[in-house]
Coordinates of C-alpha atoms in Angstrom, one line a residue:
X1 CA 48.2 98.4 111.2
X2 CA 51.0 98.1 113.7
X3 CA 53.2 101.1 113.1
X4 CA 55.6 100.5 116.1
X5 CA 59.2 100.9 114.8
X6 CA 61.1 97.2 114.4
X7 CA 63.8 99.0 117.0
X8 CA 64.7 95.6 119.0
X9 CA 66.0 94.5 122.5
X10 CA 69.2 92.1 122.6
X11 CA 67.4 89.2 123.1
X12 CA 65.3 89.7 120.1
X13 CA 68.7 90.4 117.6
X14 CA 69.8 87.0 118.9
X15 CA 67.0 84.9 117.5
X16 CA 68.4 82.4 115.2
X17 CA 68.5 83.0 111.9
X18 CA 67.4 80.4 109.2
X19 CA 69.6 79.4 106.4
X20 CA 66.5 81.1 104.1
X21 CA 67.4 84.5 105.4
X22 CA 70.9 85.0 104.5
X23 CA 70.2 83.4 100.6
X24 CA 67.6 86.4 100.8
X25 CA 69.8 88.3 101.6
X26 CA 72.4 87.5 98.4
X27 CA 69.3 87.7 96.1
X28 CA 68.5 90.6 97.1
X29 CA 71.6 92.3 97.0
X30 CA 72.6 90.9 93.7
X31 CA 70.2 92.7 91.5
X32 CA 70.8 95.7 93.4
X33 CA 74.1 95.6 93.0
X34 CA 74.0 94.9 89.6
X35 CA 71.4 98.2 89.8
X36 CA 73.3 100.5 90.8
X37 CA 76.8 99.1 88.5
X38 CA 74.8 100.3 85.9
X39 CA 73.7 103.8 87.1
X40 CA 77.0 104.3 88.3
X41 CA 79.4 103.1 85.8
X42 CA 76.7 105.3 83.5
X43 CA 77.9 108.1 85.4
X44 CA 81.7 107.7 86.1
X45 CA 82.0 107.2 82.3
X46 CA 79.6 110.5 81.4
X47 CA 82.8 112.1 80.0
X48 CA 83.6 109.3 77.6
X49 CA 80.3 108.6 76.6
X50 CA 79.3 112.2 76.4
X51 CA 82.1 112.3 73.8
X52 CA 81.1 108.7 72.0
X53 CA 77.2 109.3 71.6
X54 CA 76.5 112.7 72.0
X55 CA 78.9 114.8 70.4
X56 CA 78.8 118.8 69.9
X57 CA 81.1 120.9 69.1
X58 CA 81.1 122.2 73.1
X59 CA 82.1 119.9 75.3
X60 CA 80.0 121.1 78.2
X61 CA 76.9 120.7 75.9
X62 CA 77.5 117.4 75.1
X63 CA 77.5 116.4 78.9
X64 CA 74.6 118.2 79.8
X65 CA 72.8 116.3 77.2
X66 CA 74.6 113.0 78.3
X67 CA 73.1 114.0 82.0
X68 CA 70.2 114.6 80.7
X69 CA 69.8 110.9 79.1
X70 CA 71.1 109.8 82.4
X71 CA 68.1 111.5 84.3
X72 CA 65.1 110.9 81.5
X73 CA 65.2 107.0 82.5
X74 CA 64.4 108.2 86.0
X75 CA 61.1 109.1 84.8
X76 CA 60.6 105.5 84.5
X77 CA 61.1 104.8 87.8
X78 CA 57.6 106.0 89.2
X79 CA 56.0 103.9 86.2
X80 CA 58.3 100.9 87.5
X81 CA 57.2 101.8 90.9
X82 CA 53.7 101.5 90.1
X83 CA 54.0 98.4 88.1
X84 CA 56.2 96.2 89.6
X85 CA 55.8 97.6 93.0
X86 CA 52.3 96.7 93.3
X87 CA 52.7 93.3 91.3
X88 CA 55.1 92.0 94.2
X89 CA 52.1 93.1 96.6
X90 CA 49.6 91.3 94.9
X91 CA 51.5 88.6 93.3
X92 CA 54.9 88.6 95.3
X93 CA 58.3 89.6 95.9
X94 CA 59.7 86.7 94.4
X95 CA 58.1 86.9 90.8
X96 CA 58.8 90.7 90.5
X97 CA 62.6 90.4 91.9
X98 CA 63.0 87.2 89.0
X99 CA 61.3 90.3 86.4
X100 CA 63.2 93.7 87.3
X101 CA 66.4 91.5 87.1
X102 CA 65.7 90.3 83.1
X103 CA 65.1 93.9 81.9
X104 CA 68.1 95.3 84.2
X105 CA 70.0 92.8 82.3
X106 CA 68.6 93.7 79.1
X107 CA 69.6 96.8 79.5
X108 CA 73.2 96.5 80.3
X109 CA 73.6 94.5 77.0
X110 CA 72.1 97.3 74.7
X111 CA 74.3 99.9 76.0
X112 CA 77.4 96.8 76.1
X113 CA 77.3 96.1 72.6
X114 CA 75.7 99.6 71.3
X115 CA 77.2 101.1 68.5
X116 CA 78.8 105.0 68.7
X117 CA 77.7 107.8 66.8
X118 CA 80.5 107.8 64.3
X119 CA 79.5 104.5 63.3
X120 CA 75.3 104.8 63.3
X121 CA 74.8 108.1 63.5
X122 CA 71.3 109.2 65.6
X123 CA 70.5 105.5 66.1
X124 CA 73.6 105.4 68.6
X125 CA 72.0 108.1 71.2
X126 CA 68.4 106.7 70.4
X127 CA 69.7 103.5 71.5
X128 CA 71.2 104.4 74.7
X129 CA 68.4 106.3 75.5
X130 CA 65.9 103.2 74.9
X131 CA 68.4 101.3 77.2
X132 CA 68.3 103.5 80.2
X133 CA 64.3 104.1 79.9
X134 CA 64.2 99.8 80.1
X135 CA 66.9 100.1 83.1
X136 CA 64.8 103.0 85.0
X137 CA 61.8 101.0 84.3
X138 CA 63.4 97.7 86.1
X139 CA 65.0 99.8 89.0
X140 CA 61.5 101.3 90.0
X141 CA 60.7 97.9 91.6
X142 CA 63.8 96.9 92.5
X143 CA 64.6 98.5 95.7
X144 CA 61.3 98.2 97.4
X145 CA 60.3 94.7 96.3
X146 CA 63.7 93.6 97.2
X147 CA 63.6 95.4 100.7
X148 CA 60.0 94.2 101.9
X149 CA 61.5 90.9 100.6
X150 CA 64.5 91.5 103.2
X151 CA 62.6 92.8 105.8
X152 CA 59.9 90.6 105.8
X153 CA 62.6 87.4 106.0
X154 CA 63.5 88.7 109.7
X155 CA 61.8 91.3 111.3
X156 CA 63.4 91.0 114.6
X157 CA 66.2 93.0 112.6
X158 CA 65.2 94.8 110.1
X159 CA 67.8 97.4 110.6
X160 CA 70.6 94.8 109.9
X161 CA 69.5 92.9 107.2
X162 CA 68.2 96.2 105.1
X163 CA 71.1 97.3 105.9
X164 CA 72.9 95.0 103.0
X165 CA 71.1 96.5 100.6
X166 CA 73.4 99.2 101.0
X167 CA 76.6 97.2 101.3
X168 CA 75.5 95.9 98.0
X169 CA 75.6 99.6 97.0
X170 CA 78.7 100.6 98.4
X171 CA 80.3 97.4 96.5
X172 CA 79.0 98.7 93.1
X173 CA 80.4 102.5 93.7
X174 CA 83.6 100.6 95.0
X175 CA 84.1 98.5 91.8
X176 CA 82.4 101.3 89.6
X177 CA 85.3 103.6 90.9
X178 CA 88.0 100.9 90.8
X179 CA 86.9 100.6 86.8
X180 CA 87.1 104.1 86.2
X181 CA 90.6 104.4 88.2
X182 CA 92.2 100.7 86.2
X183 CA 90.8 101.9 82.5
X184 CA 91.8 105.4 82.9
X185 CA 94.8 104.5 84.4
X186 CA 95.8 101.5 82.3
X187 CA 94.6 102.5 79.2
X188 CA 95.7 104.7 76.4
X189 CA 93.0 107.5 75.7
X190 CA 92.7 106.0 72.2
X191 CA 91.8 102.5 74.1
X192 CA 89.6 103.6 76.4
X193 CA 87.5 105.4 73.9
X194 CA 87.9 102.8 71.2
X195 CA 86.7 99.5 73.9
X196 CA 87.8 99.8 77.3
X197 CA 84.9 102.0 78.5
X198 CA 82.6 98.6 77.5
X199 CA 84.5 96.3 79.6
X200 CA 82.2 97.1 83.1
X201 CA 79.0 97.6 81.1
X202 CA 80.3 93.8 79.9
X203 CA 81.5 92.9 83.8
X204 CA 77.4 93.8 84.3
X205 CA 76.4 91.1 82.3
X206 CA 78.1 88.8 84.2
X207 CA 75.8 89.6 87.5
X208 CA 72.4 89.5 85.7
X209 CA 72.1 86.0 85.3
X210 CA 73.7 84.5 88.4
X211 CA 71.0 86.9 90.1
X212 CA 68.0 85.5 88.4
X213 CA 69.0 81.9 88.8
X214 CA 69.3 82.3 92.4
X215 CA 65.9 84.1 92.7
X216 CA 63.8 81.7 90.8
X217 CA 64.6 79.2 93.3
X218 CA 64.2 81.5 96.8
X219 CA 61.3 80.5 98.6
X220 CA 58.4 83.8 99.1
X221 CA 59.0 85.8 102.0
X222 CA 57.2 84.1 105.5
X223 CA 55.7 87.8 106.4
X224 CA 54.0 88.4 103.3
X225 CA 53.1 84.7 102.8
X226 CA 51.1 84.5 106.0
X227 CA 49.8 88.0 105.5
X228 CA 46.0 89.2 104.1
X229 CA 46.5 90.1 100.6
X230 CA 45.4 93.6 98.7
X231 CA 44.3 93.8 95.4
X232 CA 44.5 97.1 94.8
X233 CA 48.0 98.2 96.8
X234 CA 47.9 101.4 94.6
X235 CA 44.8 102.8 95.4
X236 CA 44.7 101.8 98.8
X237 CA 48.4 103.6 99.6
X238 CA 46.9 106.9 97.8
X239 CA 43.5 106.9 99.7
X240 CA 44.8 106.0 103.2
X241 CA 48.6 106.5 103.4
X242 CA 49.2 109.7 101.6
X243 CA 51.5 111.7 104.7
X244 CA 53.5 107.9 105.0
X245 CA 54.0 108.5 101.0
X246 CA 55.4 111.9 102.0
X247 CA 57.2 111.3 104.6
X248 CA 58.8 108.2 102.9
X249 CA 59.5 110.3 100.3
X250 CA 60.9 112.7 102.0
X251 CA 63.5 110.6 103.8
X252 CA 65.2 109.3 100.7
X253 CA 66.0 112.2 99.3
X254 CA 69.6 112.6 101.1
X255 CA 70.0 108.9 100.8
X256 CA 69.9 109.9 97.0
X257 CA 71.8 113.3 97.1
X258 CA 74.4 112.1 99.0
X259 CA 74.9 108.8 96.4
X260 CA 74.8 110.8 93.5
X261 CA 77.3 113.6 94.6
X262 CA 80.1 110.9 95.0
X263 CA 78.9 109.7 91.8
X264 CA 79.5 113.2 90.7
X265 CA 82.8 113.8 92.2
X266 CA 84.9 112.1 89.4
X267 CA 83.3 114.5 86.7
X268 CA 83.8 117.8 89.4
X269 CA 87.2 116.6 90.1
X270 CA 88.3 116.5 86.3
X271 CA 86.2 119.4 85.4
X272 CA 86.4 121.8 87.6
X273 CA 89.2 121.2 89.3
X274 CA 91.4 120.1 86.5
X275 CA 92.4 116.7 88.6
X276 CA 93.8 113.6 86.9
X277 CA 90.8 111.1 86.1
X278 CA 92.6 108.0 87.8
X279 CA 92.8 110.4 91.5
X280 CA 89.3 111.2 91.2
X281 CA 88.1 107.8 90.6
X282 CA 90.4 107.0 93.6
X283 CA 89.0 108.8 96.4
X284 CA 85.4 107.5 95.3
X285 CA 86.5 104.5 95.9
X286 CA 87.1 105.0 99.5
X287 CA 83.5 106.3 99.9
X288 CA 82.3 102.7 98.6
X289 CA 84.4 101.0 100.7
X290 CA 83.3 102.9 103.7
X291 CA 79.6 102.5 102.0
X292 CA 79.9 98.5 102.3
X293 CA 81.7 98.2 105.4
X294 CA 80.2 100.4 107.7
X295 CA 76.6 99.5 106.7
X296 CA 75.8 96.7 108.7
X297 CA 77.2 97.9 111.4
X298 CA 74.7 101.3 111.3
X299 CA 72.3 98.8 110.5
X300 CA 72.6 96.7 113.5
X301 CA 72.6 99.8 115.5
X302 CA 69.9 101.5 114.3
X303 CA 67.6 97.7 115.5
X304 CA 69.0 98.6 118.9
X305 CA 68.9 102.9 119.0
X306 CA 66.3 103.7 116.2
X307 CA 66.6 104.5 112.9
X308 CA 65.5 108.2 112.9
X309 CA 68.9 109.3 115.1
X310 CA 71.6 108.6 112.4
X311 CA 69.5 110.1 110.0
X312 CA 68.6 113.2 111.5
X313 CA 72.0 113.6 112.8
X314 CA 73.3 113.0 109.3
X315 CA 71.4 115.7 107.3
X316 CA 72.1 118.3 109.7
X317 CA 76.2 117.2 109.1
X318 CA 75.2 117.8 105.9
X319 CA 73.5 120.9 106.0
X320 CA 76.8 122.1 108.3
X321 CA 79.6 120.9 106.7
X322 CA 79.0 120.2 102.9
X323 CA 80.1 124.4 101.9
X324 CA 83.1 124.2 104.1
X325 CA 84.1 121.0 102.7
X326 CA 84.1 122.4 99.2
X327 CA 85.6 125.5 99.8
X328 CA 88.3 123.8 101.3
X329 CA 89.0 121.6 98.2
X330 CA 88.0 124.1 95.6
X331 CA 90.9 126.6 97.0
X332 CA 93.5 123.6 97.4
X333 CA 92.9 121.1 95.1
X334 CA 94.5 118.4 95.5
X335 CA 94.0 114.4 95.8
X336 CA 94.5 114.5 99.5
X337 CA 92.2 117.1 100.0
X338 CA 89.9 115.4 97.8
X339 CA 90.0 111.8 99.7
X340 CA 89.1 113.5 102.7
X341 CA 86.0 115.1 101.3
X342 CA 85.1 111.9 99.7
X343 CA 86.0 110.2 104.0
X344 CA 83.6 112.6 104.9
X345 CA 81.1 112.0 102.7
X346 CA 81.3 108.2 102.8
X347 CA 80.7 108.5 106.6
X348 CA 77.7 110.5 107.0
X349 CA 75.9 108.9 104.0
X350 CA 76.5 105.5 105.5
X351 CA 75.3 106.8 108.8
X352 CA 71.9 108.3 106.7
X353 CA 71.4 105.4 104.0
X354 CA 71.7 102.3 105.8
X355 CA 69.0 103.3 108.8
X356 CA 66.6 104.5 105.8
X357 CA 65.5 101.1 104.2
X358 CA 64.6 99.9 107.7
X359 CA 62.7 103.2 108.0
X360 CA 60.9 102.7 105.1
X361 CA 59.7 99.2 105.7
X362 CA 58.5 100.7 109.2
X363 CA 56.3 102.9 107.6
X364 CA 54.4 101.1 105.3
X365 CA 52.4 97.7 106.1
X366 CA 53.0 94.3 104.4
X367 CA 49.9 94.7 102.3
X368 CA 51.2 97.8 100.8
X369 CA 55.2 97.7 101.5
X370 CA 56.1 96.9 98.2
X371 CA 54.1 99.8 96.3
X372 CA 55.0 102.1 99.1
X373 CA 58.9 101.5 99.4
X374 CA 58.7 101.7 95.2
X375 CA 57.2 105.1 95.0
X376 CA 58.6 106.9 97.8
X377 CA 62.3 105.6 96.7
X378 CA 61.9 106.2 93.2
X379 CA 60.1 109.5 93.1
X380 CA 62.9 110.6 95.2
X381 CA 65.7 109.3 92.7
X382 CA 63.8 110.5 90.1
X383 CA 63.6 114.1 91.4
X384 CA 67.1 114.4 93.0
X385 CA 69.1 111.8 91.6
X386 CA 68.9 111.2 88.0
X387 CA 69.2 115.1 87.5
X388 CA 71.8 115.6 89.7
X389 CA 74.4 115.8 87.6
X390 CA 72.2 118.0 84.9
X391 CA 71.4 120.4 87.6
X392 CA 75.2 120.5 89.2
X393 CA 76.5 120.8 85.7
X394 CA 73.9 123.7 85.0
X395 CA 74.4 125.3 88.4
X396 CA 78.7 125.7 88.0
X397 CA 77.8 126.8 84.1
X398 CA 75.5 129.5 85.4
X399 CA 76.7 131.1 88.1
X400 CA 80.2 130.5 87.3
X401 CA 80.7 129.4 91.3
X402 CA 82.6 125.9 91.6
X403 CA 81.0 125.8 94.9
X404 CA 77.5 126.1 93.7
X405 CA 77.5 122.1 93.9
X406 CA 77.1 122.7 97.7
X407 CA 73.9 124.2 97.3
X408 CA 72.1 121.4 95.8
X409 CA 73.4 118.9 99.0
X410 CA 72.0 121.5 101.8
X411 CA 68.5 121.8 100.0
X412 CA 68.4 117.9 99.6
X413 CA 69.7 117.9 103.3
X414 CA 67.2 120.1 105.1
X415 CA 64.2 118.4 102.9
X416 CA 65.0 115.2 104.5
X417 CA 66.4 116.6 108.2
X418 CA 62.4 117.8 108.0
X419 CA 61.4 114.1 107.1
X420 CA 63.6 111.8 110.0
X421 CA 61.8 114.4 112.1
X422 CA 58.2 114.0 111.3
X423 CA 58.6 109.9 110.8
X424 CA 60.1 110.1 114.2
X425 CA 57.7 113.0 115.9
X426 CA 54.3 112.3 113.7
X427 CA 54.4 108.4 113.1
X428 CA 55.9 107.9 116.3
X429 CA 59.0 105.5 114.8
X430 CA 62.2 105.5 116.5

């Protein structure tokens, strides 16, 4: 297995790229895009929906318990990992890509068109519940299979063209954000609760089948097509690759943290802070535009410098600067204050995310890429992204400390500092 990092000279960036390649690259995208509109719309609207499907008589209750839906359909993930993961190994990247797209769209429309509690009673939450364990179960092969499928289109740049997967995430928390800031701005309380908070969830629907029509007729990616086939990718990335699943593991978990804490910020900022929902939404924004901007541009870097240098330097930013940053907007809370944290954050989680697919792809051979890119993304999510939210909420309702959130961001930091370290020191990738 060669495990040399895809870290390129000029002349190699310059190869010409086939038409093939950059229709991978908007297939690919797509359905994560649509992905992540999902998870984050989920969670810029927790306060409605909190309200809609899960009501208590305390408020703070009935968003812990809207969190807590939010994170069970992470425990899918693994179980997505392991299915359609190793079905893209054995069968390909195409068929599973065509598959995690269906039930992602599925999804969407059950939570869509779902009826609240007032009108259905226990069959509301049930149902939202159902939807985000199909949605977790589509997203656990959705980032690796669409990755390897990346990657493995134009390997001479890796860096680059993994890199749009997380453009295609920056777009979705940039139009997530610009949906919460319209709807809460535009609307009447009364609207929004009554239909407006449907309208992205309906905007979602939109993507799902665009995406599959223009992966059913993709061709299989050339690397995996000319490569020796496994037919047991599971077993063999247990028996043999076991510190790559760690280390993998290991160095999404700030790619995760750092997502899910500007998916956070809107619900800190309105209830903690006591900020008006359309400035919160606001300064996310900026962090997804920074997030689809800047990413190719780290990406093409990282196929020239390495990948491990942004993300090392990253987490330790992180580990530095994250309880500064909220002292300084807990004791002057204000939108200004609150768009530069969210500047900040953009920045150095565009500098960690975009070199980590890349990473990834370095670390785990064809044979087993898609099985190992699934598990070690998705049992990261699972772990620090789908309960983020629980455990911030939990964390500020415990201790009483606004600035508690800063705690969970330095522990996911230092995990992963340890992890760009050992994939650039003990795998030897740059």
């Amino acid at each position: 297995m060669n495990n040399k990092s895809s870290a390129t000279t000029g002349n190699d960036a310059s190869v010409k790229l086939h038409p093939q390649t950059w229709r991978a690259v908007i297939s690919s995208s797509i359905g994560n895009a649509l992905e992540w509109f999902d998870v984050l719309i989920y969670g810029a609207f927790a306060v409605v929906i909190a309200k809609l499907f899960f009501p208590t008589d305390n408020e703070t209750v009935s968003l812990l318990v809207t969190f807590a839906t939010f994170g069970v359909s992470f425990f899918m993930r693994p179980l997505g990992a392991v299915i359609l993961g190793a079905y893209s190994d054995r069968v390909g990247r195409k068929a599973a890509l065509s598959l995690s797209i269906v039930l992602m769209t599925i999804g969407t429309a059950m939570i869509a068109f779902m009826p609240t509690y007032s009108s259905i009673g226990l069959w509301a939450p049930a149902g939202i519940v159902l939807a985000r364990l199909i949605q977790g179960f589509s997203a656990g092969g959705e980032f690796g299979s669409s990755t390897a499928f990346l990657v493995e289109h134009a390997p001479h740049r890796r860096g680059f063209f993994s890199s749009w997967q997380v453009a295609s995430q920056g777009l979705s928390l940039l139009m997530a954000a610009a949906f919460g800031a319209g709807l809460n701005g535009w609307l009447t309380p009364e609207q929004l609760y009554s239909w407006g908070w449907r309208l992205p969830f309906l905007f979602g629907l939109l993507i799902g089948p665009a995406g599959f029509y223009i992966r059913r007729h993709l061709d299989e990616s050339p690397e995996f097509a000319q490569a020796e086939r496994t037919e047991t990718p599971l077993r063999d990335t247990f028996a043999t690759q076991k510190m790559r699943l760690l280390i993998g593991t290991g160095s999404v978990i700030m790619a995760t943290v750092s997502v899910y804490l500007s998916l956070y910020m809107p619900t800190y900022a309105i209830k903690q802070l006591g900020m008006p929902a359309w400035s919160s939404y606001a300064a996310t924004l900026v962090s997804g535009l920074i997030m689809m901007l800047a990413s190719p541009l780290v990406g093409e870097l990282s196929d020239k410098h390495g990948r491990t240098p942004f993300m090392i330097a990253s987490s330790l930013a992180f580990v530095v600067l994250t309880y500064p940053m909220f002292l300084f907007l807990t004791g002057s809370p204000s939108f200004i204050n609150l768009l530069l944290l969210q500047i900040v954050i953009g920045i150095l989680m565009t500098m960690y995310f975009a070199s980590m697919p890349a990473l990834l792809s370095d670390i785990f051979p064809v044979q087993t890429r898609g099985t190992g890119m699934s598990l070690s993304y998705n049992i990261a999510v699972m772990l620090f992204g789908g309960f983020a939210g629980l455990i911030i909420t939990w964390l500020i309702q415990t201790t009483g400390n606004k600035l508690s959130v800063s705690y969970f961001v330095i522990f996911g930091a230092a995990l992963s500092f340890i992890a760009s370290a050992s994939a650039r020191y003990v795998l030897k990738l740059r």
